[in-house]
Amino acid sequence: MSGHEFQSYFPDSGSIDYSDTSTAIDEAALAELRELAGRYPQPRSALLPMLHLVQSYDGRVSPAGVKACAEILGITEAQVSGVATFYTMYRRRPGGDHHIGVCTTSLCAVMGGDILLDRVSKRLGIHEGEVTPDGAFSLERLECNAACDFAPVMMVNWEFMDNMTPAKAEEMIDRLVAGDKVSSTRGAELTSWREAERVLAGFPDGRANEGPAAGPASLLGLTIANEKGWAAPDQAPPLPEVAPEPAVPAAPEAKPASVRRTRKAQDK
Amino acid sequence: MTDTLTPVLSANWADPKAWTLGAYQRRGGYDAAAKALKMTPAEVMGIVKDSGLRGRGGAGFPTGMKWSFVPQDNPNPKYLVVNADESEPGTCKDMPLLMASPHTLVEGILISSYAIGVHTAFIYCRGEVLHVIRRLQQAVKEAYAGGHLGSNIYGSGFDLDIIVHAGAGAYICGEETALLDSLEGRRGQPRLRPPFPAVAGLYASPTVINNVESIASVPSILAHGAAWFGSMGSEKSKGYTLYSLSGHVKRPGQFEAPLGITLRQLLELSGGMRDGHELKFWTPGGSSTPILTADDIDIPLDYEGMAAAGTMLGTKALQCFDETTSVVRTTLRWVEFYKHESCGKCTPCREGNWWLVQLLTKFEAGKAVEGDVDKLLDICDNIGGKSFCALADGAVACVTSAVKKFRSEFEAGYKTPAWELFPYERSALFDVEGGAK
């Protein structure tokens, strides 16, 4: 040892795994990849979505997926793998059916994220960056996931699991192990990491109407404003009654009259 | 005098199925777009300029002025790219907006695109938010079906397509030129400027990049007028905005208020800090904005107020930490974030953040040596302002401000581990066994 061998800090860095050539990419998958490339003014813009789609088929960025992207976009495999190894959501080795992430950036870490990651790790019997032997779960340490008012935050298959505690996390894992239905606190019923990747690629799964519009923390300011009668000038808190949902979305010209009322007169 | 809170963007978030086109239109959704498309593009741009709307993504650049930099005589297509890559630590305003009311953004894009002369717009959303992306995809689909997107919108002859694009995990793609590289299917690394994106952005064509909240504010400005918008907020920081309160507060959450509200007011509304604890330090707008202390809670939370206090309004991500929290620990964790997220293009950032992490790890473990505080500041000196983009500047700001306000806590790291000075379990919401406190 000269002491000068390159040692990477990142546990999961380096090339994609060319020793595993398995793939589920078939003609239908290639057609979908081509469809993605056709959605953009310049095809290469579709590379990130295409790699999400590759992961939904192969559970990772596979050599076959790299080759397919390169051929469709007319770029080199090196260019594709250069992109695939830059972004943290792309995996070099297969992930679990359910991918769990625990946020440990400062705020979540301080509020319990470190404890949470430790407990989830012990419950699954794996460290961050690993997959359970049965392939059911993978675990990742996350950077800030834009849900700090719900800290500590966990993500499962990129769905929000807000206001997590170790007890809640363990119960959720138990239910997933048992095959029970588990829903995100602000999202849909959990499917799988691969199905999530397909949506991210740009193929919707029809679950947008599941879950609430907003979590309690998101509504806090609005709730207080409504209680106190506060509003922007010339805008009142909404009337309590709700108009019936139109069967067909109305064109703006044909839209029913706005239910806004001005509040200046009544309480100023 | 305006009210303390002024929900505009968040006004419809509690509506049943708020994310659907039907719910949005019941509140007058797309009326502003229909109104705008009857005006000339220059008139629409003029209203947005007159409103004084400034970028809500952190930099605070006047939105209308940004639009006016796009050369109208360039033969290439023009593009609008909405930056929904919300990843700055502490920042959590755009994701709830998009989840609850994606049509507010879509309508904002329609009006803004019309003003700039854009026919293809992109929503670049971070990838780690599946349900937000579902709602965006559906909203765009509904908007096409409802005649709000596509060709000859409202019979105006104006055409617009919107493409919803999911990122793949990279904070740096929130930096506008890195975002463009990423959207072109490359590694997300910042570009040297000039040329600025307004002249040569996406596909080397004129491009406007705006934050979600900036564009989402446009429909209300068109609906109620520039004067209405300017009647809220302070002289140079006009309008309303989303403040995100998080951390050791009794009730964290989103508060939409005129610019210039204070942290004291927001803390009063949220019930203050958790019982038996007091505020120690806070960020005004994410980890890249220098930290403030309990002495600073009466400073107006607007662009000027925060600049005068030596920090920045940033994304209005008010992360509040109580007296149980180790400043050394939070600083280290933030710098670990910057190290992890550095794209690697510029040496001072790629190597410098690595060095900072090594040194801060020693401080946390009580193994720093006399003089290491100055070494920390010296490394910061060699990082700040020496890279293509502001990522490293953010890392430096969080370190230097922490040392400035809490130097003795760093010096304590010459002898004592941070976890002995500030037992970490005291900061958590649950104990090590996982029970609620």
XYZ file of C-alpha atoms in Angstrom:
705
model
C 0.000 0.000 0.000
C 1.466 3.312 -1.001
C -1.122 5.178 1.003
C -2.221 6.981 -2.121
C -4.914 4.618 -3.372
C -8.140 6.417 -4.124
C -10.711 5.916 -1.420
C -14.150 7.290 -2.010
C -15.989 8.827 0.907
C -19.338 7.942 -0.561
C -20.356 4.382 0.268
C -22.343 3.920 -2.912
C -20.224 5.687 -5.486
C -18.361 4.529 -8.513
C -19.731 3.013 -11.651
C -23.068 1.362 -12.136
C -22.871 -2.385 -11.553
C -21.861 -4.043 -14.815
C -21.526 -7.461 -13.148
C -25.321 -7.757 -12.948
C -26.699 -7.754 -16.472
C -30.212 -8.900 -15.628
C -32.989 -6.762 -17.074
C -36.738 -6.602 -17.503
C -36.554 -4.004 -20.247
C -38.554 -5.360 -23.160
C -40.070 -3.884 -26.321
C -42.895 -2.274 -24.330
C -40.374 -0.613 -22.025
C -38.357 0.634 -24.984
C -41.528 2.105 -26.468
C -42.188 3.949 -23.215
C -38.628 5.240 -23.101
C -39.047 6.531 -26.653
C -42.334 8.134 -25.681
C -40.595 10.042 -22.886
C -37.917 11.249 -25.283
C -40.666 12.546 -27.548
C -42.246 14.698 -24.872
C -39.491 17.317 -24.838
C -38.354 19.942 -27.350
C -34.965 18.183 -27.276
C -34.951 14.440 -26.522
C -32.014 14.439 -24.114
C -34.126 16.419 -21.642
C -35.967 13.158 -21.044
C -32.892 11.426 -19.623
C -33.808 11.913 -15.955
C -37.372 10.612 -16.429
C -36.034 7.769 -18.582
C -33.681 6.689 -15.806
C -36.590 6.760 -13.339
C -38.422 4.445 -15.736
C -35.409 2.146 -16.025
C -35.445 1.845 -12.239
C -39.129 0.969 -12.234
C -38.372 -1.963 -14.533
C -35.023 -3.107 -13.229
C -34.977 -1.900 -9.628
C -31.778 -0.013 -10.344
C -30.010 1.696 -13.224
C -29.057 -1.444 -15.110
C -26.471 -1.788 -17.872
C -29.291 -2.607 -20.276
C -31.102 0.543 -19.177
C -28.030 2.674 -19.761
C -27.618 1.181 -23.221
C -31.274 1.736 -24.091
C -31.177 5.389 -23.003
C -27.942 5.999 -24.915
C -29.299 4.457 -28.113
C -32.610 6.281 -27.989
C -31.019 9.654 -27.244
C -28.021 9.227 -29.521
C -25.497 9.851 -26.773
C -22.783 7.635 -25.323
C -23.260 5.158 -22.493
C -20.632 7.106 -20.580
C -22.774 10.212 -20.830
C -25.775 8.296 -19.489
C -23.906 6.685 -16.619
C -22.298 10.033 -15.833
C -25.778 11.395 -15.217
C -27.035 8.254 -13.491
C -24.234 8.398 -10.917
C -24.706 12.107 -10.170
C -28.192 12.016 -8.694
C -28.948 10.375 -5.348
C -32.285 8.855 -6.379
C -30.654 6.560 -8.903
C -29.505 3.274 -7.499
C -26.535 1.235 -8.620
C -27.858 -1.916 -6.975
C -31.455 -3.090 -6.503
C -33.467 -1.348 -3.815
C -36.091 -2.872 -1.564
C -39.767 -3.243 -2.411
C -40.227 -0.408 0.053
C -37.580 2.270 0.222
C -37.414 4.031 3.576
C -35.654 7.344 4.049
C -35.121 9.125 7.338
C -34.270 12.814 7.289
C -31.211 13.651 9.377
C -30.440 17.163 8.204
C -30.030 19.485 11.200
C -33.624 20.244 12.131
C -35.022 16.733 11.775
C -31.867 15.240 13.339
C -32.103 17.466 16.393
C -35.801 16.843 16.842
C -35.367 13.078 16.824
C -34.312 12.044 13.325
C -31.044 10.537 14.559
C -32.881 8.406 17.102
C -35.439 7.472 14.467
C -32.818 6.355 11.951
C -31.137 4.256 14.602
C -34.377 2.581 15.620
C -35.519 1.908 12.064
C -32.091 0.516 11.269
C -32.291 -1.855 14.249
C -35.857 -2.898 13.423
C -34.912 -3.737 9.833
C -31.571 -5.221 10.829
C -29.722 -3.224 8.176
C -27.640 -0.067 8.044
C -28.325 2.936 5.845
C -27.518 2.142 2.244
C -28.385 -1.532 2.670
C -31.248 -3.805 1.639
C -32.857 -6.478 3.818
C -31.900 -10.029 2.718
C -35.473 -10.726 1.579
C -35.400 -7.592 -0.592
C -38.411 -6.106 1.188
C -36.812 -2.923 2.528
C -33.970 -0.585 1.779
C -32.889 2.224 4.069
C -31.385 5.609 3.322
C -30.310 8.671 5.293
C -32.045 11.624 3.666
C -31.203 15.256 3.298
C -33.951 17.815 3.899
C -37.178 16.700 2.217
C -39.130 19.984 2.402
C -41.484 19.015 5.214
C -39.750 20.674 8.181
C -42.994 21.773 9.810
C -43.775 18.046 10.150
C -40.380 17.095 11.660
C -39.101 14.494 12.258
C -39.859 13.298 8.764
C -39.579 9.912 7.130
C -40.273 9.051 3.505
C -41.480 5.673 2.294
C -41.364 5.189 -1.453
C -41.100 9.007 -1.588
C -44.401 9.483 0.226
C -44.481 11.705 3.296
C -44.588 10.090 6.728
C -44.975 13.176 8.873
C -44.336 13.698 12.605
C -42.667 10.340 12.990
C -41.759 8.649 16.245
C -39.874 5.375 16.636
C -43.088 3.692 17.792
C -45.032 4.891 14.753
C -42.191 3.884 12.420
C -41.971 0.384 13.873
C -45.709 -0.105 13.705
C -45.682 1.004 10.069
C -42.885 -1.436 9.225
C -44.752 -4.247 10.996
C -47.839 -3.534 8.923
C -45.867 -3.454 5.696
C -44.239 -6.768 6.635
C -47.695 -8.237 7.304
C -48.875 -6.998 3.916
C -51.421 -4.610 5.476
C -52.450 -1.403 3.782
C -50.465 1.618 4.890
C -51.213 5.152 3.823
C -48.962 8.180 3.761
C -49.898 10.885 6.256
C -50.075 13.321 3.318
C -50.416 11.172 0.276
C -51.765 7.950 -1.139
C -51.802 4.354 0.023
C -48.267 3.048 -0.241
C -47.547 1.012 -3.338
C -43.910 0.142 -3.923
C -40.726 1.977 -4.682
C -40.771 0.710 -8.259
C -44.316 1.889 -8.835
C -43.333 5.277 -7.408
C -40.438 5.459 -9.867
C -42.858 4.895 -12.735
C -44.948 7.893 -11.659
C -41.830 10.040 -11.321
C -40.889 9.020 -14.862
C -44.140 10.557 -16.037
C -46.666 7.726 -16.117
C -49.405 8.616 -13.593
C -50.942 5.859 -11.465
C -54.319 7.495 -10.925
C -53.802 8.053 -7.202
C -53.613 11.870 -7.203
C -57.026 12.150 -5.540
C -56.027 10.056 -2.528
C -55.040 11.730 0.726
C -55.734 15.205 2.047
C -55.112 18.542 0.367
C -52.890 19.602 3.214
C -51.565 18.419 6.541
C -52.484 20.121 9.825
C -49.268 22.163 9.976
C -49.822 23.442 6.424
C -53.250 24.718 7.506
C -52.191 26.301 10.803
C -51.909 29.899 9.609
C -55.100 29.667 7.571
C -56.992 28.229 10.527
C -55.816 31.002 12.836
C -56.662 33.652 10.236
C -60.150 32.253 9.822
C -60.688 32.149 13.591
C -59.626 35.766 13.960
C -61.370 36.995 10.838
C -58.084 38.024 9.255
C -57.769 38.175 5.492
C -55.995 39.939 2.673
C -57.679 43.235 1.725
C -60.992 42.688 -0.060
C -60.822 38.976 0.527
C -62.953 37.252 3.087
C -62.572 33.872 4.679
C -64.529 31.379 2.582
C -68.234 30.950 3.093
C -68.942 27.676 4.827
C -71.274 26.250 2.191
C -69.701 24.369 -0.674
C -71.096 24.548 -4.163
C -71.885 21.175 -5.770
C -69.081 19.802 -7.881
C -69.774 20.464 -11.556
C -69.982 17.318 -13.675
C -67.737 18.881 -16.298
C -65.103 21.483 -15.453
C -66.643 24.767 -16.445
C -64.890 27.077 -18.864
C -63.911 30.326 -17.178
C -66.556 32.334 -18.994
C -69.330 29.964 -17.912
C -68.123 29.657 -14.345
C -70.634 30.323 -11.558
C -70.276 33.660 -9.848
C -67.573 33.796 -7.235
C -68.720 33.187 -3.688
C -66.361 35.776 -2.301
C -67.796 38.465 -0.107
C -66.103 41.638 0.922
C -65.660 41.912 4.613
C -64.821 45.600 4.916
C -68.380 46.520 5.813
C -68.995 43.926 8.441
C -65.939 44.025 10.627
C -63.767 47.007 9.878
C -53.426 48.631 8.144
C -53.612 45.092 6.857
C -54.460 42.096 8.997
C -51.691 40.142 10.711
C -52.207 37.126 8.487
C -53.359 37.416 4.892
C -54.010 34.035 3.312
C -54.075 34.350 -0.459
C -52.030 31.407 -1.787
C -53.138 29.255 1.142
C -56.741 30.537 1.265
C -58.142 27.482 -0.504
C -55.994 24.776 1.083
C -58.766 23.595 3.418
C -61.345 23.365 0.630
C -62.668 19.908 -0.208
C -60.477 18.415 -2.943
C -58.697 21.757 -3.232
C -56.259 20.330 -5.776
C -58.904 19.700 -8.436
C -59.864 22.063 -11.236
C -63.477 22.110 -10.045
C -62.538 23.258 -6.551
C -60.112 25.835 -7.917
C -62.668 27.305 -10.295
C -65.324 27.547 -7.614
C -63.066 30.186 -6.066
C -62.636 32.092 -9.261
C -59.665 30.129 -10.488
C -58.479 30.968 -14.024
C -60.529 34.210 -14.022
C -57.271 36.123 -13.707
C -55.797 34.236 -16.668
C -58.861 34.951 -18.793
C -58.539 38.613 -17.850
C -54.814 38.670 -18.621
C -55.182 37.090 -22.033
C -57.513 39.925 -23.045
C -54.740 42.438 -22.296
C -51.507 42.882 -24.229
C -48.480 40.957 -22.928
C -46.773 44.270 -22.182
C -49.721 45.349 -20.035
C -49.561 42.107 -18.046
C -45.817 42.469 -17.542
C -46.377 46.077 -16.502
C -48.837 45.078 -13.782
C -46.430 42.492 -12.371
C -43.600 45.044 -12.456
C -45.754 47.684 -10.761
C -46.781 45.250 -8.043
C -43.229 45.118 -6.747
C -43.297 41.303 -6.574
C -39.823 40.015 -5.770
C -38.552 36.481 -6.182
C -39.682 34.226 -3.375
C -37.002 31.586 -3.910
C -34.390 33.369 -1.855
C -32.684 36.071 -3.871
C -35.552 38.558 -3.935
C -34.932 39.813 -7.457
C -37.895 41.771 -8.893
C -39.920 39.271 -10.910
C -41.255 41.659 -13.546
C -37.777 43.031 -14.166
C -36.432 39.511 -14.651
C -39.076 38.958 -17.304
C -38.188 42.191 -19.066
C -34.578 41.022 -19.561
C -35.781 38.438 -22.067
C -34.956 39.819 -25.518
C -38.110 39.832 -27.599
C -36.163 39.926 -30.895
C -34.302 36.642 -30.321
C -35.430 34.165 -33.016
C -35.188 31.144 -30.680
C -38.193 29.936 -28.703
C -38.456 31.410 -25.205
C -38.927 29.199 -22.152
C -40.299 29.574 -18.650
C -38.944 27.144 -16.080
C -40.552 26.997 -12.658
C -38.109 26.040 -9.961
C -39.918 23.546 -7.728
C -36.703 21.884 -6.548
C -37.381 23.014 -2.986
C -34.437 21.578 -1.011
C -32.891 24.342 1.080
C -32.791 22.969 4.648
C -35.797 24.294 6.534
C -37.722 25.260 3.431
C -41.156 23.706 3.136
C -43.529 26.220 1.532
C -43.707 25.248 -2.132
C -44.456 21.559 -1.574
C -47.630 22.183 0.491
C -48.707 24.810 -2.047
C -48.303 22.395 -4.944
C -49.950 19.536 -3.094
C -52.998 21.568 -2.070
C -53.419 23.892 -5.017
C -51.353 22.995 -8.077
C -53.736 24.971 -10.287
C -52.558 28.211 -8.656
C -49.161 27.525 -10.176
C -50.574 26.398 -13.511
C -52.642 29.591 -13.782
C -49.586 31.622 -12.792
C -47.566 29.923 -15.511
C -50.265 30.658 -18.070
C -50.318 34.378 -17.223
C -46.539 34.676 -16.927
C -45.906 32.793 -20.182
C -48.338 35.076 -21.977
C -46.536 38.135 -20.619
C -43.087 36.887 -21.625
C -44.099 35.300 -24.920
C -43.387 31.728 -23.886
C -45.116 28.752 -25.505
C -43.385 25.930 -23.630
C -43.041 25.996 -19.863
C -41.526 23.467 -17.488
C -42.178 22.661 -13.854
C -38.946 21.201 -12.498
C -40.030 19.523 -9.263
C -37.665 17.699 -6.945
C -38.169 13.968 -7.342
C -38.497 12.947 -3.699
C -42.082 14.136 -3.358
C -44.236 11.561 -5.123
C -47.648 12.887 -4.179
C -46.791 16.464 -5.127
C -45.779 15.214 -8.558
C -49.006 13.223 -8.889
C -51.035 16.342 -8.139
C -49.014 18.434 -10.597
C -49.397 15.846 -13.352
C -53.140 15.688 -12.800
C -53.554 19.467 -12.621
C -51.777 19.965 -15.929
C -53.904 17.247 -17.510
C -57.084 18.861 -16.164
C -55.955 22.264 -17.377
C -55.528 20.921 -20.924
C -58.963 19.294 -20.792
C -60.490 22.505 -19.465
C -59.010 24.633 -22.238
C -56.532 26.461 -20.010
C -53.549 24.956 -21.804
C -52.962 23.833 -25.366
C -53.597 25.862 -28.467
C -55.655 29.024 -28.905
C -56.367 29.354 -25.184
C -59.677 31.172 -24.536
C -59.780 32.023 -28.225
C -56.871 34.411 -27.754
C -54.629 32.733 -30.295
C -52.101 32.084 -27.524
C -50.647 28.563 -27.260
C -48.969 27.055 -24.222
C -47.665 23.633 -23.249
C -46.518 22.715 -19.752
C -44.193 19.799 -19.052
C -44.007 18.411 -15.506
C -40.481 17.173 -14.896
C -39.265 15.217 -11.864
C -35.685 15.675 -10.706
C -33.670 12.874 -9.220
C -32.175 14.096 -5.976
C -29.724 16.985 -6.068
C -30.013 20.184 -3.998
C -27.772 21.943 -6.471
C -30.481 21.755 -9.129
C -32.295 24.480 -7.222
C -29.525 26.767 -8.482
C -30.994 28.105 -11.681
C -28.214 27.304 -14.139
C -27.626 23.843 -12.641
C -31.348 23.310 -12.988
C -31.089 24.123 -16.685
C -28.253 21.649 -17.197
C -30.286 19.036 -15.349
C -33.338 19.791 -17.468
C -31.178 19.276 -20.531
C -30.439 15.742 -19.295
C -27.009 16.435 -17.857
C -25.382 16.414 -14.452
C -26.732 19.368 -12.523
C -23.764 21.701 -12.397
C -23.939 25.495 -12.405
C -22.904 27.443 -15.478
C -20.600 30.402 -15.673
C -22.492 33.661 -16.146
C -22.726 35.655 -18.354
C -24.488 34.738 -20.508
C -27.451 34.903 -18.168
C -30.385 32.562 -18.714
C -32.566 35.430 -19.925
C -30.295 35.573 -22.980
C -29.012 31.989 -23.279
C -30.710 29.567 -20.915
C -32.422 26.283 -21.711
C -31.171 24.981 -25.096
C -29.212 28.265 -25.279
C -32.533 30.057 -25.733
C -33.951 32.965 -23.696
C -35.244 31.492 -20.449
C -36.921 32.791 -17.323
C -36.522 30.752 -14.146
C -38.821 31.623 -11.257
C -39.639 30.074 -7.918
C -43.015 28.356 -7.444
C -44.295 30.952 -4.988
C -43.311 33.863 -7.248
C -45.284 32.499 -10.195
C -48.155 31.370 -7.964
C -48.482 34.965 -6.723
C -49.135 36.271 -10.233
C -52.834 35.281 -10.567
C -53.778 37.222 -7.426
C -51.898 40.271 -8.708
C -53.791 40.133 -11.995
C -57.091 39.570 -10.209
C -56.782 42.395 -7.691
C -54.210 44.739 -9.182
C -50.715 45.929 -8.452
C -51.914 48.467 -5.886
C -53.731 45.783 -3.928
C -50.570 43.686 -3.774
C -48.511 46.700 -2.765
C -50.988 47.593 -0.016
C -49.538 44.641 1.880
C -45.961 44.405 3.069
C -43.342 47.074 3.536
C -42.052 49.808 1.261
C -39.541 47.773 -0.723
C -40.789 44.309 0.208
C -44.299 44.349 -1.109
C -47.067 41.814 -0.859
C -47.789 38.724 1.147
C -45.653 35.622 1.467
C -45.512 32.183 3.048
C -43.505 31.921 6.270
C -42.648 28.387 7.381
C -42.208 28.025 11.122
C -40.475 24.853 12.251
C -38.402 23.421 15.065
C -38.976 23.572 18.799
C -42.098 25.696 18.536
C -45.343 24.568 20.071
C -47.205 24.524 16.772
C -45.055 24.536 13.630
C -46.671 25.383 10.329
C -47.251 27.702 7.390
C -48.254 31.315 7.953
C -49.136 33.598 5.086
C -48.582 37.196 6.088
C -47.577 40.568 4.647
C -43.810 40.897 4.324
C -42.400 42.550 7.409
C -44.117 40.487 10.102
C -41.733 39.626 12.943
C -40.736 36.313 14.433
C -42.183 37.513 17.735
C -45.604 37.843 16.116
C -45.340 34.450 14.462
C -44.212 32.800 17.683
C -47.162 34.330 19.511
C -49.509 32.855 16.931
C -47.906 29.449 17.159
C -48.008 29.363 20.949
C -44.325 30.144 21.462
C -41.541 27.674 22.035
C -42.337 24.251 23.493
C -43.204 24.298 27.189
C -40.374 25.110 29.548
C -37.967 26.077 26.789
C -36.777 29.261 25.178
C -35.541 30.300 21.762
C -31.779 30.079 21.313
C -31.165 30.628 17.604
C -33.057 30.592 14.329
C -32.630 30.896 10.599
C -34.670 33.486 8.717
C -34.661 31.660 5.406
C -32.980 28.298 5.422
C -29.566 27.092 6.512
C -27.776 29.299 3.963
C -28.977 32.463 5.697
C -26.816 33.507 8.672
C -28.421 32.546 11.975
C -30.020 35.007 14.372
C -30.748 34.802 18.098
C -33.547 35.616 20.518
C -32.369 39.248 20.456
C -33.431 39.553 16.834
C -37.070 38.523 16.955
C -38.445 42.043 16.497
C -36.679 42.718 13.199
C -39.116 42.847 10.264
C -38.964 39.674 8.220
C -38.551 41.402 4.884
C -35.682 41.716 2.428
C -34.356 44.971 3.917
C -34.882 44.076 7.565
C -32.949 40.857 7.261
C -30.178 42.445 5.178
C -29.740 45.132 7.828
C -29.383 42.388 10.432
C -26.540 40.876 8.421
C -28.541 37.988 7.068
C -31.047 37.304 4.286
C -34.770 36.735 4.058
C -34.044 33.703 1.886
C -36.956 31.303 1.677
C -38.573 32.489 4.919
C -37.839 29.126 6.474
C -37.860 30.012 10.157
C -36.159 27.099 11.877
C -36.300 27.735 15.614
C -33.997 25.884 17.995
C -34.287 26.009 21.774
C -31.624 26.171 24.481
C -31.140 22.384 24.522
C -29.615 22.525 21.030
C -25.892 22.420 20.335
C -24.915 25.030 17.764
C -21.829 22.960 16.920
C -23.965 19.923 16.161
C -26.442 21.767 13.934
C -23.632 23.571 12.124
C -21.806 20.319 11.459
C -24.952 18.677 10.176
C -25.658 21.576 7.863
C -22.112 21.537 6.515
C -22.405 17.788 5.987
C -25.409 18.654 3.870
C -23.395 21.114 1.748
C -20.563 18.631 1.416
C -22.987 15.958 0.258
C -24.733 18.324 -2.147
C -21.679 20.035 -3.620
C -21.745 19.186 -7.315
C -17.950 18.930 -7.370
C -17.386 21.444 -10.147
C -15.484 24.079 -8.161
C -12.526 23.080 -6.030
C -13.077 25.500 -3.112
C -16.563 24.103 -2.571
C -15.827 20.435 -3.250
C -12.708 20.317 -1.069
C -13.524 23.132 1.333
C -16.752 21.642 2.590
C -14.902 18.371 3.122
C -12.349 20.183 5.279
C -15.059 21.989 7.214
C -16.784 18.706 7.996
C -13.530 17.167 9.234
C -12.819 20.091 11.497
C -16.373 20.466 12.778
C -16.452 16.746 13.561
C -13.524 17.369 15.893
C -15.366 20.255 17.532
C -18.405 18.078 18.097
C -16.292 15.345 19.663
C -14.463 17.799 21.935
C -11.232 17.010 20.094
C -10.545 20.352 18.449
C -7.383 22.117 19.561
C -6.643 25.688 20.543
C -6.757 27.850 17.423
C -9.144 25.620 15.488
C -11.890 28.260 15.597
C -9.614 30.590 13.679
C -8.688 27.768 11.331
C -12.394 27.202 10.711
C -12.861 30.856 9.824
C -9.743 30.790 7.664
C -11.069 27.857 5.657
C -14.346 29.732 5.253
C -12.374 32.675 3.924
C -10.911 30.425 1.267
C -14.296 29.066 0.193
C -16.677 32.017 0.199
C -17.137 33.864 -3.076
C -14.741 31.569 -4.925
C -17.165 29.284 -6.743
C -19.542 29.484 -9.703
C -22.655 29.425 -7.553
C -23.794 30.301 -4.047
C -23.852 26.788 -2.541
C -20.492 27.190 -0.832
C -21.385 30.720 0.249
C -24.364 29.221 2.050
C -22.138 26.739 3.844
C -19.753 29.503 4.845
C -22.594 31.740 6.043
C -23.904 29.070 8.345
C -20.455 28.468 9.874
C -19.327 32.077 10.238
C -22.618 33.268 11.693
C -22.628 30.404 14.199
C -19.060 31.221 15.288
C -19.882 34.914 15.486
C -22.900 34.406 17.739
C -21.726 31.367 19.729
C -17.929 31.411 19.641
C -17.591 30.140 23.204
C -19.574 27.044 22.301
C -17.069 26.245 19.580
C -14.168 26.935 21.948
C -15.741 24.506 24.395
C -15.145 21.940 21.649
C -11.423 22.133 22.521
C -12.233 20.083 25.612
C -15.787 18.849 25.829
C -17.932 16.936 23.341
C -21.084 18.748 22.243
C -23.219 15.820 23.389
C -21.972 16.312 26.936
C -22.659 20.027 26.923
C -26.026 19.543 25.240
C -27.275 15.982 25.766
C -28.880 15.278 22.417
C -31.906 13.450 23.746
C -33.056 16.685 25.384
C -33.531 18.280 21.981
C -35.593 15.407 20.569
C -39.357 15.230 20.727
C -39.150 11.685 22.069
C -36.676 9.880 24.298
C -34.154 7.321 23.123
C -36.592 4.513 23.836
C -39.023 6.228 21.526
C -41.609 7.235 24.089
C -43.298 10.598 23.895
C -41.975 13.200 26.292
